[in-house]
GROMACS .gro file of C-alpha atoms in nm:
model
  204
    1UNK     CA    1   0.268  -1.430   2.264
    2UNK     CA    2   0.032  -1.161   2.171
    3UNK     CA    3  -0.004  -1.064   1.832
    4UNK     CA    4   0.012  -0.737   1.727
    5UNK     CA    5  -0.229  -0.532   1.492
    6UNK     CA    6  -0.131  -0.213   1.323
    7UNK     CA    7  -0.456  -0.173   1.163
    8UNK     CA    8  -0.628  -0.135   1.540
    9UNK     CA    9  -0.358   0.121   1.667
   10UNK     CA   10  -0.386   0.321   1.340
   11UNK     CA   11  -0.714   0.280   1.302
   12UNK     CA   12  -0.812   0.639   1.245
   13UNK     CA   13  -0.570   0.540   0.913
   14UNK     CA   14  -0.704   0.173   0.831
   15UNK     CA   15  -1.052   0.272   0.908
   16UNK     CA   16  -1.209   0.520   0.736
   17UNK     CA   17  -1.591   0.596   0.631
   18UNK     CA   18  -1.689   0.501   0.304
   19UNK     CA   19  -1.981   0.789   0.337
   20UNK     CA   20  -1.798   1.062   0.382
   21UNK     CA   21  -1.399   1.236   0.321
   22UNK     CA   22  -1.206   1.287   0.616
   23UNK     CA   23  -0.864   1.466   0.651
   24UNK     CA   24  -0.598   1.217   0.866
   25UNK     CA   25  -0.189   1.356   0.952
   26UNK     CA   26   0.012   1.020   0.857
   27UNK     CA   27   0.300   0.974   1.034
   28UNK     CA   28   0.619   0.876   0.921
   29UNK     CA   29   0.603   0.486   0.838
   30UNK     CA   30   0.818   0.181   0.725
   31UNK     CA   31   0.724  -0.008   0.399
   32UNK     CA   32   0.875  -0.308   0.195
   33UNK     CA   33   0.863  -0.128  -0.146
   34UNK     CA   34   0.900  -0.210  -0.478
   35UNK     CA   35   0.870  -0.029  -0.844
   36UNK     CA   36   0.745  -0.073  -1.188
   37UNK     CA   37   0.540   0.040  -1.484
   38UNK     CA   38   0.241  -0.104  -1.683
   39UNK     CA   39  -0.130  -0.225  -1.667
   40UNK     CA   40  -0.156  -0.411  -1.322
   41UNK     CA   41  -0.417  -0.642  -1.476
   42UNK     CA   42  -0.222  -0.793  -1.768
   43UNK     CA   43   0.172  -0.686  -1.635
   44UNK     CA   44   0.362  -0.978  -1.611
   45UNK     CA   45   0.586  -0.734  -1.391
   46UNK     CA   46   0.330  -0.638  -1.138
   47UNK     CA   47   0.247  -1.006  -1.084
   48UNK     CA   48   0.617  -1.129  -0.992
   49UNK     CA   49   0.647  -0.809  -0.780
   50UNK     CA   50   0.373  -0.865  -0.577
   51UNK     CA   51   0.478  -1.231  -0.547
   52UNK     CA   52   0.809  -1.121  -0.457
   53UNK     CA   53   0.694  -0.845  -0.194
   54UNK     CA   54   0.439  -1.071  -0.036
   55UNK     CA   55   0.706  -1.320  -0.002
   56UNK     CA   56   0.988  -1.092   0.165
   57UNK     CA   57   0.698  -0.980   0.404
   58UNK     CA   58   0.589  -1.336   0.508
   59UNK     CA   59   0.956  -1.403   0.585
   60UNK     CA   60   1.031  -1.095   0.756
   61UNK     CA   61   0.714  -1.157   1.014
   62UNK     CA   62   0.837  -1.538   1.049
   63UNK     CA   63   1.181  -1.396   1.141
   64UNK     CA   64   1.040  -1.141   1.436
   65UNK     CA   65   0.802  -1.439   1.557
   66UNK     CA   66   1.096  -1.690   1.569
   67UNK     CA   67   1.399  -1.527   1.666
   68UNK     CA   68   1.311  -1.143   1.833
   69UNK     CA   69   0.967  -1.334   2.026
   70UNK     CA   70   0.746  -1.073   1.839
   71UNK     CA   71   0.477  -1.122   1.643
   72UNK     CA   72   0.240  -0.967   1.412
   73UNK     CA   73  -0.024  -0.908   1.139
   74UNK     CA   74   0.109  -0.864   0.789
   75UNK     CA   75  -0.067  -0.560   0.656
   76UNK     CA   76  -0.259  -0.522   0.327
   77UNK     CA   77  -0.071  -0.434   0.040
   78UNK     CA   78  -0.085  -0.086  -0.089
   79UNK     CA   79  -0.031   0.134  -0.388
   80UNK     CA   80   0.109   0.428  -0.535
   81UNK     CA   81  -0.005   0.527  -0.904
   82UNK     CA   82   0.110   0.792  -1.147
   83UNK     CA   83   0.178   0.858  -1.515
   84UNK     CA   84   0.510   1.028  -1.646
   85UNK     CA   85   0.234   1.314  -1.779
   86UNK     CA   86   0.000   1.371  -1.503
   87UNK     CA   87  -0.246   1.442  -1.848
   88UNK     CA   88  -0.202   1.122  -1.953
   89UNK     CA   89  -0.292   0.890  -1.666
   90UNK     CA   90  -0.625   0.754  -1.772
   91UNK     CA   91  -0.778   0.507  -1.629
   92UNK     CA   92  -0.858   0.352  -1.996
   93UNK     CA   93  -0.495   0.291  -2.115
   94UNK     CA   94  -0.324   0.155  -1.821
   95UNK     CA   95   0.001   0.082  -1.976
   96UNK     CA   96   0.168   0.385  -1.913
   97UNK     CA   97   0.086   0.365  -1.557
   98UNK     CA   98   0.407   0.389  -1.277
   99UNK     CA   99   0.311   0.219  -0.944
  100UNK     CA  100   0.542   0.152  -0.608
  101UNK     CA  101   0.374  -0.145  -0.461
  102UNK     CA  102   0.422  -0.111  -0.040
  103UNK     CA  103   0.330  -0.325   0.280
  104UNK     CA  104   0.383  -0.118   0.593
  105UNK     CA  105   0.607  -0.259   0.861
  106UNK     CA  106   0.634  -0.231   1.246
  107UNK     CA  107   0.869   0.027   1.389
  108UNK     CA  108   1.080  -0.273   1.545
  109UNK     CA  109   1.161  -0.384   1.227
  110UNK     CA  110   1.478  -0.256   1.119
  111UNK     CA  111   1.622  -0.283   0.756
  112UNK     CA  112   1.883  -0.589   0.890
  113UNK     CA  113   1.584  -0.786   0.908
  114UNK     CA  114   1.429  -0.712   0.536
  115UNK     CA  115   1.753  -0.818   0.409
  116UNK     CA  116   1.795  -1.130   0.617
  117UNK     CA  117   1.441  -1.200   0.502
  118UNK     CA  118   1.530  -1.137   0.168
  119UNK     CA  119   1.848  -1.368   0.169
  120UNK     CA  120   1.612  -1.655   0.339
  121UNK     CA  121   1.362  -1.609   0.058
  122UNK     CA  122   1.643  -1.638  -0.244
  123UNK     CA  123   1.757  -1.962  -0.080
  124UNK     CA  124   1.444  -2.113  -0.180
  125UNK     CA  125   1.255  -1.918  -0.450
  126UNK     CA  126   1.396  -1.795  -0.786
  127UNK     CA  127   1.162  -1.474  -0.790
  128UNK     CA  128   1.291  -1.249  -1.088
  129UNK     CA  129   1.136  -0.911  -0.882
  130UNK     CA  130   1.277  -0.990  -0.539
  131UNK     CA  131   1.624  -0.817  -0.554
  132UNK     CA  132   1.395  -0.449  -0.645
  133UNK     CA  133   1.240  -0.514  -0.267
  134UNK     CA  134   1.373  -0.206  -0.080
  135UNK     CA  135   1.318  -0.096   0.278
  136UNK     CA  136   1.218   0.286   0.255
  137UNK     CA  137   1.068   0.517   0.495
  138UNK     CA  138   0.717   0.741   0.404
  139UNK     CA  139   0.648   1.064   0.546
  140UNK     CA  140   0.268   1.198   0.376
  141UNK     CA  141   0.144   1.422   0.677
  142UNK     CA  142  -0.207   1.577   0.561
  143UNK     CA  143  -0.390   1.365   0.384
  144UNK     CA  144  -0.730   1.305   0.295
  145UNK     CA  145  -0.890   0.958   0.235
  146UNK     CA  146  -1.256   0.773   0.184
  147UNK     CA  147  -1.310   0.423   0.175
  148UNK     CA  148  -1.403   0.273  -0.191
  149UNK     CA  149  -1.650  -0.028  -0.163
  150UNK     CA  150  -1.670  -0.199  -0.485
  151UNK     CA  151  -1.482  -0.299  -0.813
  152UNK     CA  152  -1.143  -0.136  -0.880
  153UNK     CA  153  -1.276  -0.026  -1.178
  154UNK     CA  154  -1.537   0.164  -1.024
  155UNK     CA  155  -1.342   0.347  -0.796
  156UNK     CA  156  -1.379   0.703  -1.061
  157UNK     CA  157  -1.645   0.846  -0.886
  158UNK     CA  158  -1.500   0.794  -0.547
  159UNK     CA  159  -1.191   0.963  -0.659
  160UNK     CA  160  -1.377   1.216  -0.826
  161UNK     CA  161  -1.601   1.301  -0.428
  162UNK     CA  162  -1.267   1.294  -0.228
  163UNK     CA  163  -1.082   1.565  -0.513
  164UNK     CA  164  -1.371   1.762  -0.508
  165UNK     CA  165  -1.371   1.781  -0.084
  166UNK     CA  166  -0.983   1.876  -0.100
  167UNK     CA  167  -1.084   2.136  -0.368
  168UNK     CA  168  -1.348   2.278  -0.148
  169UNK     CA  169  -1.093   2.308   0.125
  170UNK     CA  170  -0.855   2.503  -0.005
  171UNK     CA  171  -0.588   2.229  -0.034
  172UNK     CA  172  -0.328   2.081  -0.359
  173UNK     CA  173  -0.221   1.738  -0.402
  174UNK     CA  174   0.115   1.732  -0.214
  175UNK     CA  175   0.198   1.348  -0.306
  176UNK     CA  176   0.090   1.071  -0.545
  177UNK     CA  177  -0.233   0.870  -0.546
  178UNK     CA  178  -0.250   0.595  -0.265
  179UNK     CA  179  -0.479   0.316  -0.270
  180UNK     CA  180  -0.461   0.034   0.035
  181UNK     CA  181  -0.646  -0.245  -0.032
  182UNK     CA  182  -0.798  -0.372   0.231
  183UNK     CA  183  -0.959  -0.704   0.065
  184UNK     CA  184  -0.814  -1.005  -0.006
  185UNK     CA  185  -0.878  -1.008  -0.425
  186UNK     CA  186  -0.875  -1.409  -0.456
  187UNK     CA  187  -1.125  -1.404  -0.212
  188UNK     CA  188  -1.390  -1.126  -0.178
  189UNK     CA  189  -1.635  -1.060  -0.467
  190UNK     CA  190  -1.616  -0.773  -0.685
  191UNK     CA  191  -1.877  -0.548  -0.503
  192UNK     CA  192  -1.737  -0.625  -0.165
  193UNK     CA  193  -1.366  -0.527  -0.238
  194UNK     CA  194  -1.237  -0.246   0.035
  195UNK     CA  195  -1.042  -0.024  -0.101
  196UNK     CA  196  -0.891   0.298   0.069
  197UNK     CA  197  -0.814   0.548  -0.134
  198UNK     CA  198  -0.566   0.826   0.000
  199UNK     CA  199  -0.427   1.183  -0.149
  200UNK     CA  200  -0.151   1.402   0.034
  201UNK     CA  201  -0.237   1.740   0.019
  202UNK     CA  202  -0.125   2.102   0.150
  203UNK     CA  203  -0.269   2.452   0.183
  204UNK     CA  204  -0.289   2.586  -0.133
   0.00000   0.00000   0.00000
């Protein structure tokens, strides 16, 4: 059974330059989503989200491999970020942050199999975050995107080189601040995280 890897057949998506911004159209994709609010470092929520999220996804892949004879690679997990005041979303006072946690799903996955995944996982794991798991569908288009090699932490002037190329192309923000991360965290060192970072944008 071969296994299937969206990261190779969007690659122009999963593998960008970390030299250099570049302008990609995103299609419209399937995530497992969920929401919440607060400083992903110390937020008890983020932590049993991602659990949860990482969980449902597992399950959903073991439920294509076993039963539909399709199998694939479970993509990173990604992020949106915003604050309720654009003005206030610093970087130094995470508390106030909103984020919508998402791993991107094949196309043969349907929204019958999130929620049989999500039924197996409740059978045998009392995650307080898994019933905020929804199935949604993402539509960005234009985007631009660079990839961030390094500490999260460090990621301001990365940020600040990919705003400055959408400025000096004419184009607004037309969605919310995506980061994919490509890295396993428990894993890679600090200075060797991947990190993509992604903005929507539109003709001004």
């Amino acid at each position: 059974m071969a296994k299937i890897d969206l990261k190779k057949e969007y690659k122009d998506l999963y593998k960008p330059s970390s030299k250099e911004v570049y302008f990609v159209e995103v299609p419209k994709l399937n995530y497992l989503s969920i929401d919440g609010k607060g400083d992903p470092n110390t937020s008890q929520e983020y932590k049993d989200s991602i659990e949860a999220l990482m969980s449902v996804s597992f399950k959903t892949k073991f439920i294509m491999k076993k039963e539909h004879k399709t199998d694939y690679v479970v993509m990173p997990l990604e992020g949106l970020w915003w604050g309720d005041d654009p003005n206030d979303f610093s970087v130094e006072d995470k508390s106030n942050w909103n984020w919508k946690s998402l791993i991107m799903q094949p196309n043969f996955v349907e929204d019958e199999h999130f929620k049989q995944a999500k039924e197996e996982v409740a059978k045998k794991k009392d995650l307080p975050s898994l019933d905020k798991i929804e199935f949604v569908e993402m539509d960005e288009g234009l985007s631009a995107q660079i990839l961030h090699i390094g500490p999260y932490a460090d990621e301001g002037p990365t940020v600040e080189k990919l705003h400055n190329v959408i400025e000096e192309n004419s184009y607004d923000f037309n969605g919310l601040h995506h980061e994919i991360y490509l890295s396993d965290v428990r894993r890679a060192k600090p200075e060797k995280l991947r990190t993509i970072i992604r903005q929507p944008v539109k003709p001004k």
